[in-house]
Amino acid sequence: MDVARGGQEGGRPKKRTGTSKYDFFKVKVWLGENMDHYYVLSRFLICRMLTVTKIPYIKAVKIALETKKYLVDNNLQDVTQTELENVLFSIIRAKGFDEQYIDCYRMVTQFYQQRQPLCIIICGTAWTGEPSSGEIWQQSSRPGSTHQ
């Protein structure tokens, strides 16, 4: 195969990494009306939020990459949260997901922004709910979760 056309030297398959060239660019997302605070955009965080809204993992990864790619390609290294969400929602719609997913995303982000504690107690008689409660605890993957 021709190396210039994307073939591999020595006949070895191309090694895939979990990174993209877009991961080396920092996009600051500014929060609040006065833009007092910002965070650095992470594809991982976008992907995690999308999977919480029940978008399949593989599609969530692609949506997160397309979002970051759009921002970097258009030289948008400083954006507001609203601008980020507008780009993200347009990509979600383009991928065929309806407003239900967008509404769910907004609800989840609002929940995280309010940082209200959530307490879930699962009770039952001895030896009956142990596997179920263990699965629920594991799937919640919330920091500060305890399981006894």
Short mmCIF file of C-alpha atoms in Angstrom, two decimals:
data_model
loop_
_atom_site.label_atom_id
_atom_site.label_comp_id
_atom_site.label_asym_id
_atom_site.label_seq_id
_atom_site.Cartn_x
_atom_site.Cartn_y
_atom_site.Cartn_z
CA MET A 1 0.00 0.00 0.00
CA ASP A 2 1.04 3.54 -0.62
CA VAL A 3 1.88 5.33 2.64
CA ALA A 4 0.92 8.71 1.12
CA ARG A 5 -2.61 7.41 0.48
CA GLY A 6 -3.19 6.32 4.05
CA GLY A 7 -1.65 2.87 3.83
CA GLN A 8 0.62 1.55 6.53
CA GLU A 9 4.33 1.05 6.35
CA GLY A 10 5.37 -2.55 6.93
CA GLY A 11 1.83 -3.89 6.51
CA ARG A 12 0.90 -3.20 10.13
CA PRO A 13 -2.59 -1.88 10.88
CA LYS A 14 -2.89 1.71 12.02
CA LYS A 15 -2.88 2.04 15.80
CA ARG A 16 -5.92 3.96 17.00
CA THR A 17 -5.72 6.25 19.96
CA GLY A 18 -8.51 7.71 22.05
CA THR A 19 -7.45 11.25 21.24
CA SER A 20 -8.21 13.63 18.45
CA LYS A 21 -6.18 16.55 17.15
CA TYR A 22 -8.99 18.73 18.48
CA ASP A 23 -8.21 17.63 22.04
CA PHE A 24 -5.08 19.79 21.98
CA PHE A 25 -7.12 23.00 21.57
CA LYS A 26 -8.62 24.63 24.65
CA VAL A 27 -12.09 26.11 24.33
CA LYS A 28 -13.14 28.28 27.27
CA VAL A 29 -16.85 28.26 28.05
CA TRP A 30 -17.82 31.36 30.02
CA LEU A 31 -20.60 31.21 32.60
CA GLY A 32 -22.96 33.83 33.99
CA GLU A 33 -24.17 37.17 32.74
CA ASN A 34 -20.93 38.94 33.69
CA MET A 35 -18.84 36.00 32.46
CA ASP A 36 -17.01 35.84 35.78
CA HIS A 37 -16.16 32.14 35.55
CA TYR A 38 -15.22 29.71 32.83
CA TYR A 39 -14.41 26.06 32.36
CA VAL A 40 -12.39 24.34 29.65
CA LEU A 41 -14.61 22.33 27.34
CA SER A 42 -14.11 18.59 27.54
CA ARG A 43 -15.42 16.07 25.02
CA PHE A 44 -15.64 13.58 27.87
CA LEU A 45 -18.01 15.80 29.86
CA ILE A 46 -20.23 16.47 26.85
CA CYS A 47 -20.32 12.75 26.07
CA ARG A 48 -21.19 11.89 29.66
CA MET A 49 -24.03 14.41 29.72
CA LEU A 50 -25.37 13.07 26.42
CA THR A 51 -25.33 9.47 27.64
CA VAL A 52 -27.29 10.56 30.73
CA THR A 53 -29.97 11.80 28.31
CA LYS A 54 -30.08 8.26 26.81
CA ILE A 55 -28.22 9.05 23.60
CA PRO A 56 -26.22 5.91 22.70
CA TYR A 57 -22.55 6.07 23.73
CA ILE A 58 -21.07 5.84 20.22
CA LYS A 59 -23.33 8.62 18.92
CA ALA A 60 -22.59 10.72 22.01
CA VAL A 61 -18.85 10.43 21.32
CA LYS A 62 -19.38 11.53 17.71
CA ILE A 63 -21.62 14.45 18.72
CA ALA A 64 -19.05 15.61 21.30
CA LEU A 65 -16.25 15.42 18.71
CA GLU A 66 -18.30 17.30 16.10
CA THR A 67 -19.13 20.00 18.64
CA LYS A 68 -15.49 20.57 19.55
CA LYS A 69 -14.46 20.31 15.88
CA TYR A 70 -16.99 22.99 14.89
CA LEU A 71 -15.79 25.36 17.61
CA VAL A 72 -12.09 24.88 16.81
CA ASP A 73 -12.54 25.05 13.02
CA ASN A 74 -14.49 28.31 13.37
CA ASN A 75 -11.84 29.74 15.72
CA LEU A 76 -14.26 29.96 18.65
CA GLN A 77 -11.91 29.48 21.62
CA ASP A 78 -14.02 31.68 23.92
CA VAL A 79 -17.76 30.99 23.90
CA THR A 80 -20.63 31.45 26.30
CA GLN A 81 -22.60 28.52 27.65
CA THR A 82 -25.54 29.58 25.46
CA GLU A 83 -23.39 29.60 22.31
CA LEU A 84 -22.04 26.16 23.17
CA GLU A 85 -25.54 24.79 23.71
CA ASN A 86 -26.76 26.28 20.41
CA VAL A 87 -23.96 24.50 18.52
CA LEU A 88 -24.50 21.28 20.46
CA PHE A 89 -28.27 21.28 19.95
CA SER A 90 -27.97 21.93 16.22
CA ILE A 91 -25.64 18.93 15.92
CA ILE A 92 -27.99 16.79 18.03
CA ARG A 93 -30.87 17.71 15.71
CA ALA A 94 -28.74 17.01 12.63
CA LYS A 95 -28.01 13.52 13.99
CA GLY A 96 -31.76 12.81 14.08
CA PHE A 97 -32.56 13.28 17.76
CA ASP A 98 -35.68 15.25 18.64
CA GLU A 99 -36.48 17.94 21.20
CA GLN A 100 -37.07 15.33 23.91
CA TYR A 101 -33.30 14.72 24.14
CA ILE A 102 -32.55 18.44 24.19
CA ASP A 103 -35.10 19.06 26.95
CA CYS A 104 -33.59 16.21 28.94
CA TYR A 105 -30.09 17.66 28.44
CA ARG A 106 -31.29 21.05 29.72
CA MET A 107 -32.90 19.42 32.75
CA VAL A 108 -29.73 17.47 33.60
CA THR A 109 -27.48 20.53 33.24
CA GLN A 110 -29.84 22.55 35.42
CA PHE A 111 -29.71 19.79 38.04
CA TYR A 112 -25.89 19.84 38.03
CA GLN A 113 -25.75 23.64 38.16
CA GLN A 114 -28.04 23.81 41.19
CA ARG A 115 -25.91 21.19 42.96
CA GLN A 116 -28.76 20.07 45.14
CA PRO A 117 -28.07 16.87 47.02
CA LEU A 118 -30.00 13.85 45.88
CA CYS A 119 -30.66 11.07 48.34
CA ILE A 120 -31.96 7.73 47.13
CA ILE A 121 -32.79 5.11 49.72
CA ILE A 122 -33.66 1.61 48.61
CA CYS A 123 -35.07 -0.62 51.31
CA GLY A 124 -36.40 -4.13 51.55
CA THR A 125 -36.37 -7.24 53.65
CA ALA A 126 -33.12 -9.02 54.32
CA TRP A 127 -31.44 -10.69 51.32
CA THR A 128 -34.05 -9.56 48.76
CA GLY A 129 -32.78 -6.32 47.25
CA GLU A 130 -29.01 -6.67 47.47
CA PRO A 131 -28.26 -7.32 43.76
CA SER A 132 -30.74 -4.70 42.57
CA SER A 133 -29.49 -1.99 44.90
CA GLY A 134 -25.91 -2.83 43.94
CA GLU A 135 -26.72 -2.41 40.25
CA ILE A 136 -28.50 0.90 40.84
CA TRP A 137 -25.60 2.18 42.93
CA GLN A 138 -23.09 1.17 40.27
CA GLN A 139 -25.11 2.73 37.42
CA SER A 140 -25.61 6.01 39.24
CA SER A 141 -21.81 6.58 39.24
CA ARG A 142 -22.29 9.66 41.37
CA PRO A 143 -19.40 10.98 43.42
CA GLY A 144 -20.17 10.67 47.09
CA SER A 145 -22.33 7.58 46.64
CA THR A 146 -22.27 5.02 49.39
CA HIS A 147 -23.45 1.44 49.30
CA GLN A 148 -23.94 -0.71 52.36
#
